[in-house]
Amino acid sequence: MVVAEGDIGPDGVLVVDLDGTLVETDMLYETFWAAFAARWTTPFGAAMALRHGRAALKRWLNAEAQVDVSVLPYNEAVLDYVKRWREAGGRTALVTASEEALADRIAAHLDLFDDVHGSDGTSNLKGANKARFLDAQYGDTGYAYMGDNTADFFVWETAAKAITVNATHAVRAGAEELGRDVEHIASRVPSSEPYLLALRPHQWLKNILIFLPMLASHQIHGVTILQTVFAFVAFSLVASSVYVLNDLLDLSADRAHPRKRLRPLASGSIPIADSTWLALLPLAAGFVLSVFLGWKFVVVLLGYYVVTTAYSLFLKRAPIIDICTLASLYTVRMVAGAAATGIHLSVWVLAFSVFFFFSLAAVKRQAELVDCEAHGRTEAAGRGYSVSDLPLVRQMAVSTGYVSVLVLALYLYSPAVDQLYSEPRILWGTCLVLLYWMSRIHLITHRGNMTDDPIVFAVKDRVSQICFLLIMAFAVSGAVM
């Protein structure tokens, strides 16, 4: 018998599972990634704890992790169901295979449960173990059980009522075959879109910098175009892997952010258990593709992955060092383009990129601090800055941005320009356009309207697009006139 949603009552106890039911995530993975974000040695400690069983692992991870339970992706349909059950006079219990101390914190935050039970470091309260425990605890009065996967069949076999949450078709059908009253709520429609969004394909726009060595050297022909395109694809795949890893390490901080909380992993749109293959597949594909571009490109790509991983783990929390790292990650894209094609990068191009991208990295931090100030927060979550640092960060962004324009102006008098351009004086137009664009970016950021990474913003912004076309027009005119 399938009971329509809403036909709930006060008889017996409503027992609610945690992982995948009350919260749209798995707390075992949550605690692991929270602990890993704090200490890079977490995998080794977790392996040692696992030798004593999954319950011991959960207890160890909970002791190591700092999970902010106030921002977890709670299932609103489940919360509403529990509230209505209590309003009707029924009792509720949170019973989970997660560590009991963690379940206690969640229950205290929600204030919706009369009883709380979880794994105790020795016994893993899941499947048959949970069924036996619930029979002993609530068997006399009967209980309804709310769960989400096949492990819950053991409980549904003895429960008075089975309630599935975001369950697959197979789980829903299996629950109905048990001969119990069954109710299905919050059924999720499978979709590939959240997985694609987690890879952040819009961030691949940054990798357009890989084309710069080919364009700046005027070596635009079939072979270099093909090499650069391959480098772009390989770099983008590895970058997507890093974005997934970064999101896993930043879950609590992202959930506290007004926009980042909507990211697929932070919002629970995709199971956190899927994150492992979601990070490894593009990483493997990117490095396989890089082999065809030579060992120099492989080394650059590997260096990029190591630095970005270090940034995700600890460098992003180190003031100034984080900005230097971000600037270097922009520049390394140009180095990757040069390594893939064998094109020599001039010292002028490298000098310009260092100052230019340091400015944009500082703009990114400035935008975060301006947002914190606007929302009454004193610190940027997961970063090493407070709102009081805003004037200094703003000065760094502005000064290095204008220095990059100065480097470009000095470059116009170098011998390399005479070799590449027949009319170098026309290139002064690029300096003026860049000076205007840089000033406008700083003004937009100062006003709190920089809501994207500066490069992603520039690609979407109409005025920035016009500035780019003007710069290209000046460059082409200087070369052909």
XYZ file of C-alpha atoms in Angstrom:
481
model
C 0.000 0.000 0.000
C 1.372 3.425 -0.966
C 0.285 6.241 1.305
C -0.048 9.704 -0.205
C 2.359 12.352 1.033
C 0.940 14.179 3.998
C -0.922 11.177 5.534
C 1.189 11.146 8.665
C 0.117 10.700 12.252
C 1.287 10.676 15.861
C 1.169 6.887 16.366
C 4.536 5.437 17.292
C 7.865 7.119 16.645
C 9.153 8.702 13.455
C 12.743 7.511 13.062
C 14.830 9.538 10.627
C 18.131 8.544 9.034
C 20.823 11.204 8.604
C 22.997 10.577 5.536
C 21.099 11.106 2.300
C 17.856 11.632 4.183
C 17.918 14.464 6.695
C 20.974 15.940 4.972
C 21.657 15.713 1.253
C 25.199 14.495 1.812
C 27.135 11.721 3.568
C 28.731 12.727 6.861
C 31.509 10.133 6.562
C 32.783 11.938 3.452
C 31.994 15.337 4.954
C 34.135 14.694 8.017
C 36.940 13.203 5.917
C 37.185 16.229 3.612
C 36.832 18.677 6.510
C 39.686 16.919 8.310
C 41.756 16.747 5.107
C 41.277 20.492 4.585
C 42.775 21.080 8.043
C 45.572 18.473 7.884
C 47.090 16.938 4.761
C 48.065 13.847 6.807
C 44.390 12.903 7.265
C 44.404 9.986 4.747
C 47.174 8.257 6.710
C 45.387 8.705 10.044
C 42.101 7.550 8.500
C 43.738 4.390 7.171
C 45.063 3.600 10.646
C 41.642 4.192 12.234
C 39.903 2.021 9.617
C 41.916 -0.968 10.818
C 39.594 -0.967 13.856
C 36.397 -0.793 11.775
C 34.152 1.816 10.150
C 32.691 2.942 13.490
C 36.207 3.667 14.758
C 36.969 5.572 11.557
C 33.869 7.729 11.982
C 34.763 8.535 15.574
C 38.338 9.471 14.599
C 37.212 11.680 11.695
C 34.633 13.454 13.833
C 37.336 14.251 16.390
C 39.619 15.596 13.646
C 37.025 17.512 11.609
C 35.409 20.897 12.073
C 32.088 20.490 10.260
C 29.770 23.480 10.543
C 26.393 21.789 11.093
C 24.528 25.092 10.734
C 25.193 25.240 6.982
C 24.720 21.580 6.016
C 22.393 20.972 3.031
C 19.327 19.900 4.973
C 16.454 18.354 3.039
C 13.631 20.859 3.415
C 10.951 18.257 2.596
C 12.216 16.046 5.427
C 12.409 18.943 7.878
C 8.826 19.887 7.021
C 7.692 16.281 7.483
C 9.347 16.009 10.904
C 7.842 19.328 12.018
C 4.345 18.246 11.005
C 4.781 14.906 12.790
C 5.725 16.706 15.996
C 2.888 19.208 15.620
C 0.501 16.248 15.414
C 1.811 15.051 18.803
C 4.209 12.352 17.610
C 7.718 11.604 18.887
C 10.759 11.737 16.649
C 14.215 10.165 16.730
C 17.385 10.731 14.732
C 19.104 7.345 14.333
C 22.172 7.201 12.121
C 25.283 5.235 11.288
C 27.239 8.479 11.645
C 29.152 9.197 14.854
C 26.718 9.858 17.700
C 28.526 12.998 18.867
C 28.036 14.477 15.407
C 24.373 13.453 15.382
C 23.950 15.158 18.771
C 25.322 18.426 17.364
C 22.962 18.274 14.387
C 19.964 17.463 16.561
C 20.829 20.309 18.946
C 21.026 22.707 16.006
C 17.641 21.640 14.564
C 15.813 21.066 17.864
C 13.407 18.623 16.168
C 14.229 15.261 17.776
C 13.307 13.689 21.087
C 15.953 10.939 20.845
C 19.345 10.755 19.121
C 21.374 7.595 18.497
C 24.445 6.942 16.376
C 27.543 4.799 15.997
C 29.599 4.641 19.176
C 33.098 3.979 17.869
C 32.656 0.213 18.204
C 29.326 -0.697 16.616
C 28.355 0.726 13.210
C 24.624 1.500 13.488
C 23.666 0.547 9.942
C 21.637 -2.119 8.150
C 20.941 -5.178 10.294
C 22.569 -3.566 13.342
C 20.215 -0.595 13.090
C 17.185 -2.885 12.597
C 17.985 -4.842 15.776
C 18.599 -1.645 17.725
C 15.308 -0.058 16.631
C 13.345 -3.225 17.395
C 14.761 -3.231 20.919
C 14.221 0.512 21.350
C 10.830 1.111 19.696
C 9.488 -2.335 18.791
C 6.750 -2.262 21.434
C 5.164 0.972 20.210
C 5.969 0.619 16.533
C 7.796 3.151 14.393
C 7.927 4.687 10.944
C 11.370 4.780 9.378
C 12.621 7.374 6.915
C 15.621 6.295 4.798
C 17.088 6.456 1.321
C 19.021 3.362 0.192
C 19.239 -0.430 0.117
C 20.853 -0.641 3.580
C 17.521 0.566 4.973
C 15.633 -2.527 3.756
C 16.667 -4.311 6.983
C 14.837 -1.629 8.975
C 11.818 -1.327 6.674
C 11.201 -5.091 7.037
C 10.310 -4.582 10.707
C 9.036 -0.969 10.668
C 5.324 -0.192 10.711
C 5.785 2.266 7.858
C 8.509 2.823 5.260
C 9.267 6.348 4.055
C 11.757 6.754 1.220
C 13.618 10.000 0.575
C 15.317 10.836 -2.738
C 15.362 7.098 -3.415
C 16.118 5.458 -6.751
C 13.364 3.625 -8.621
C 14.817 0.271 -7.483
C 14.777 1.292 -3.810
C 11.233 2.615 -4.049
C 10.025 -0.552 -5.756
C 11.832 -2.732 -3.201
C 10.243 -0.850 -0.313
C 6.780 -1.371 -1.791
C 7.383 -5.117 -2.156
C 7.897 -5.436 1.617
C 4.142 -5.204 2.205
C 4.362 -2.184 4.511
C 2.679 1.184 4.307
C 5.038 3.128 2.056
C 5.419 6.809 1.370
C 7.809 8.441 -1.076
C 8.936 12.026 -0.605
C 11.473 14.341 -2.217
C 12.251 11.995 -5.093
C 15.197 13.404 -7.041
C 15.089 13.399 -10.845
C 18.427 12.060 -12.186
C 20.320 14.688 -14.159
C 23.813 15.063 -15.596
C 23.683 18.862 -15.358
C 24.975 19.128 -11.734
C 27.951 16.925 -12.623
C 28.818 19.164 -15.547
C 28.454 22.279 -13.401
C 30.765 20.781 -10.753
C 33.505 20.684 -13.403
C 33.050 24.458 -13.820
C 33.405 24.606 -17.625
C 32.933 28.393 -17.502
C 36.291 28.577 -15.711
C 37.947 27.081 -18.778
C 37.851 30.632 -20.136
C 40.986 31.293 -18.064
C 42.809 28.718 -20.153
C 42.483 30.912 -23.241
C 45.774 32.339 -21.944
C 47.387 29.193 -23.384
C 46.848 30.728 -26.847
C 48.792 33.894 -25.946
C 52.334 32.661 -26.829
C 51.152 31.672 -30.299
C 49.380 35.010 -30.832
C 52.108 37.192 -29.308
C 54.835 35.565 -31.433
C 52.695 35.696 -34.608
C 53.361 31.987 -35.174
C 49.798 31.201 -36.168
C 49.745 28.168 -38.454
C 48.299 24.671 -38.575
C 50.717 22.856 -36.291
C 50.838 25.475 -33.518
C 47.054 25.876 -33.634
C 46.546 22.122 -33.217
C 49.139 21.910 -30.419
C 47.585 24.846 -28.605
C 44.070 23.422 -28.863
C 45.273 20.084 -27.455
C 47.045 21.933 -24.638
C 43.868 23.908 -23.907
C 41.769 20.732 -23.637
C 44.321 18.897 -21.470
C 44.743 21.896 -19.179
C 40.981 22.374 -18.864
C 40.433 18.732 -17.876
C 43.099 18.864 -15.166
C 41.769 22.231 -13.973
C 38.276 20.736 -13.619
C 39.705 17.970 -11.454
C 41.278 20.613 -9.221
C 37.988 22.552 -9.032
C 36.210 19.434 -7.727
C 38.958 18.887 -5.138
C 38.826 22.546 -4.112
C 35.036 22.364 -3.672
C 35.408 19.293 -1.450
C 37.953 21.040 0.740
C 35.850 24.210 0.900
C 32.416 22.743 1.636
C 31.663 24.634 4.854
C 33.113 27.915 3.558
C 31.168 27.637 0.289
C 27.910 26.956 2.139
C 28.422 30.121 4.168
C 28.906 32.136 0.959
C 25.816 33.771 -0.629
C 26.630 32.494 -4.147
C 29.035 29.566 -3.697
C 26.475 27.739 -1.525
C 24.644 26.898 -4.785
C 27.557 24.879 -6.159
C 26.586 21.222 -6.776
C 28.712 19.677 -4.007
C 27.965 22.388 -1.450
C 24.216 22.227 -2.110
C 24.052 18.428 -2.203
C 22.850 18.380 -5.820
C 25.212 15.477 -6.492
C 26.155 12.735 -4.002
C 29.447 13.523 -2.327
C 30.388 9.859 -2.790
C 30.548 10.509 -6.556
C 33.166 13.207 -6.090
C 36.103 10.770 -6.193
C 35.545 9.583 -9.764
C 34.398 13.070 -10.745
C 37.849 14.367 -9.786
C 39.920 11.428 -11.048
C 38.431 10.921 -14.527
C 39.241 14.384 -15.966
C 42.633 14.296 -14.214
C 43.563 11.025 -15.902
C 42.202 12.154 -19.272
C 44.123 15.436 -19.105
C 47.464 13.775 -18.396
C 46.943 11.096 -21.048
C 46.339 13.842 -23.596
C 49.354 15.831 -22.367
C 51.719 12.976 -23.278
C 51.176 13.763 -26.972
C 52.494 17.322 -26.425
C 55.913 16.406 -25.095
C 57.581 16.054 -21.720
C 57.972 19.804 -21.165
C 54.218 20.305 -21.289
C 53.691 17.290 -18.995
C 56.083 18.821 -16.446
C 54.315 22.204 -16.595
C 50.911 20.543 -16.235
C 52.125 18.444 -13.315
C 53.548 21.552 -11.666
C 50.214 23.303 -12.126
C 48.379 20.396 -10.486
C 50.789 20.236 -7.536
C 50.629 23.997 -6.904
C 46.841 24.165 -7.223
C 46.456 21.208 -4.860
C 48.788 22.908 -2.371
C 46.731 26.077 -2.802
C 43.507 24.184 -2.052
C 45.018 22.519 1.020
C 46.798 25.381 2.755
C 48.201 28.192 0.574
C 44.810 29.880 0.158
C 44.799 30.589 3.894
C 48.208 32.314 3.808
C 47.838 36.087 3.231
C 49.823 37.519 0.299
C 51.177 34.056 -0.549
C 47.706 33.145 -1.819
C 47.700 36.135 -4.190
C 51.208 35.315 -5.410
C 50.093 31.721 -6.016
C 47.003 32.781 -7.963
C 49.117 35.131 -10.082
C 51.598 32.336 -10.833
C 48.757 29.983 -11.814
C 47.594 32.512 -14.400
C 51.135 32.901 -15.730
C 51.765 29.156 -15.855
C 48.968 28.869 -18.420
C 51.059 30.996 -20.776
C 54.115 28.900 -19.971
C 52.064 25.787 -20.793
C 51.146 27.247 -24.189
C 54.815 27.926 -24.883
C 55.846 24.424 -23.741
C 53.237 22.778 -25.975
C 54.311 24.683 -29.089
C 58.023 25.200 -28.451
C 57.587 28.974 -28.688
C 59.989 31.118 -26.632
C 58.325 33.491 -24.171
C 60.074 36.853 -23.916
C 61.020 38.298 -20.540
C 58.720 41.233 -21.319
C 55.685 38.980 -21.651
C 56.537 37.203 -18.399
C 57.106 40.497 -16.555
C 53.814 41.885 -17.814
C 51.933 38.716 -16.823
C 53.372 38.679 -13.290
C 52.182 42.224 -12.494
C 48.941 41.991 -14.486
C 47.793 38.733 -12.921
C 48.946 39.725 -9.438
C 46.585 42.672 -9.824
C 43.689 40.445 -10.923
C 44.352 37.991 -8.079
C 44.284 40.904 -5.618
C 41.056 42.104 -7.252
C 39.564 38.662 -6.564
C 40.448 38.927 -2.862
C 39.291 42.541 -2.754
C 35.902 41.527 -4.157
C 35.523 38.859 -1.461
C 36.341 41.364 1.291
C 33.971 43.977 -0.154
C 31.253 41.301 -0.136
C 32.073 40.441 3.498
C 31.845 44.100 4.454
C 28.485 44.463 2.697
C 27.048 41.436 4.540
C 28.393 42.411 7.959
C 31.056 39.704 8.160
C 34.455 40.522 9.613
C 36.468 37.794 7.873
C 36.515 35.993 4.537
C 35.610 32.360 5.258
C 38.495 29.990 4.621
C 40.889 32.809 3.743
C 43.538 34.611 5.772
C 42.019 38.093 5.501
C 39.750 40.276 7.567
C 37.748 43.280 6.402
C 40.341 45.545 8.048
C 42.826 44.356 5.380
C 40.663 45.744 2.576
C 42.554 49.071 2.092
C 45.897 47.262 1.747
C 44.531 44.649 -0.665
C 42.945 47.426 -2.724
C 46.281 49.264 -2.925
C 48.070 46.103 -4.060
C 45.475 45.513 -6.769
C 45.610 49.069 -8.129
C 49.381 49.580 -7.981
C 50.382 46.296 -9.646
C 47.716 46.798 -12.294
C 49.183 50.135 -13.332
C 52.723 48.723 -13.176
C 51.658 46.105 -15.731
C 50.567 48.904 -18.078
C 53.955 50.566 -17.562
C 55.756 47.307 -18.433
C 53.698 47.088 -21.619
C 54.643 50.669 -22.513
C 58.353 49.929 -21.984
C 58.019 46.790 -24.090
C 57.042 48.932 -27.066
C 60.631 50.221 -27.203
C 62.245 46.763 -27.158
C 63.964 45.259 -30.239
C 61.439 42.382 -30.262
C 58.641 44.801 -31.115
C 60.510 46.118 -34.160
C 60.793 42.551 -35.446
C 57.112 41.745 -34.996
C 55.422 45.061 -35.837
C 55.955 47.387 -38.779
C 54.341 50.333 -36.958
C 55.015 49.946 -33.189
C 53.671 53.447 -32.458
C 50.145 52.220 -33.160
C 50.525 49.840 -30.182
C 50.327 52.814 -27.833
C 46.600 52.490 -28.338
C 46.710 49.154 -26.521
C 48.275 50.885 -23.488
C 45.493 53.457 -23.370
C 42.741 50.837 -23.698
C 44.374 48.613 -21.061
C 44.771 51.605 -18.729
C 41.065 52.367 -19.076
C 40.045 48.712 -18.635
C 42.202 48.264 -15.551
C 40.795 51.432 -13.973
C 37.244 50.313 -14.716
C 37.846 46.874 -13.154
C 39.088 48.515 -9.956
C 36.098 50.864 -9.879
C 33.627 48.002 -10.351
C 35.334 46.003 -7.589
C 35.403 49.015 -5.257
C 31.624 49.403 -5.714
C 31.005 45.721 -4.858
C 29.888 44.673 -8.339
C 32.668 42.172 -9.073
C 30.750 38.914 -8.626
C 33.004 36.625 -10.696
C 36.632 35.789 -11.141
C 37.977 38.912 -12.953
C 38.846 36.995 -16.140
C 35.459 35.257 -16.234
C 33.845 38.651 -15.601
C 35.831 40.192 -18.473
C 34.702 37.505 -20.907
C 31.042 38.132 -20.033
C 31.260 41.939 -19.772
C 30.308 43.883 -22.924
C 32.680 46.798 -22.263
C 35.555 44.381 -21.653
C 34.750 42.630 -24.914
C 34.935 45.968 -26.755
C 38.267 46.748 -25.072
C 39.618 43.368 -26.158
C 38.539 43.991 -29.767
C 40.195 47.411 -29.696
C 43.449 45.928 -28.372
C 43.366 43.293 -31.118
C 42.655 45.985 -33.713
C 45.644 48.055 -32.578
C 47.882 44.957 -32.534
C 46.838 43.845 -36.021
C 47.160 47.378 -37.398
C 50.654 47.711 -35.958
C 51.656 44.434 -37.579
C 50.264 44.944 -41.099
C 50.519 48.680 -41.740
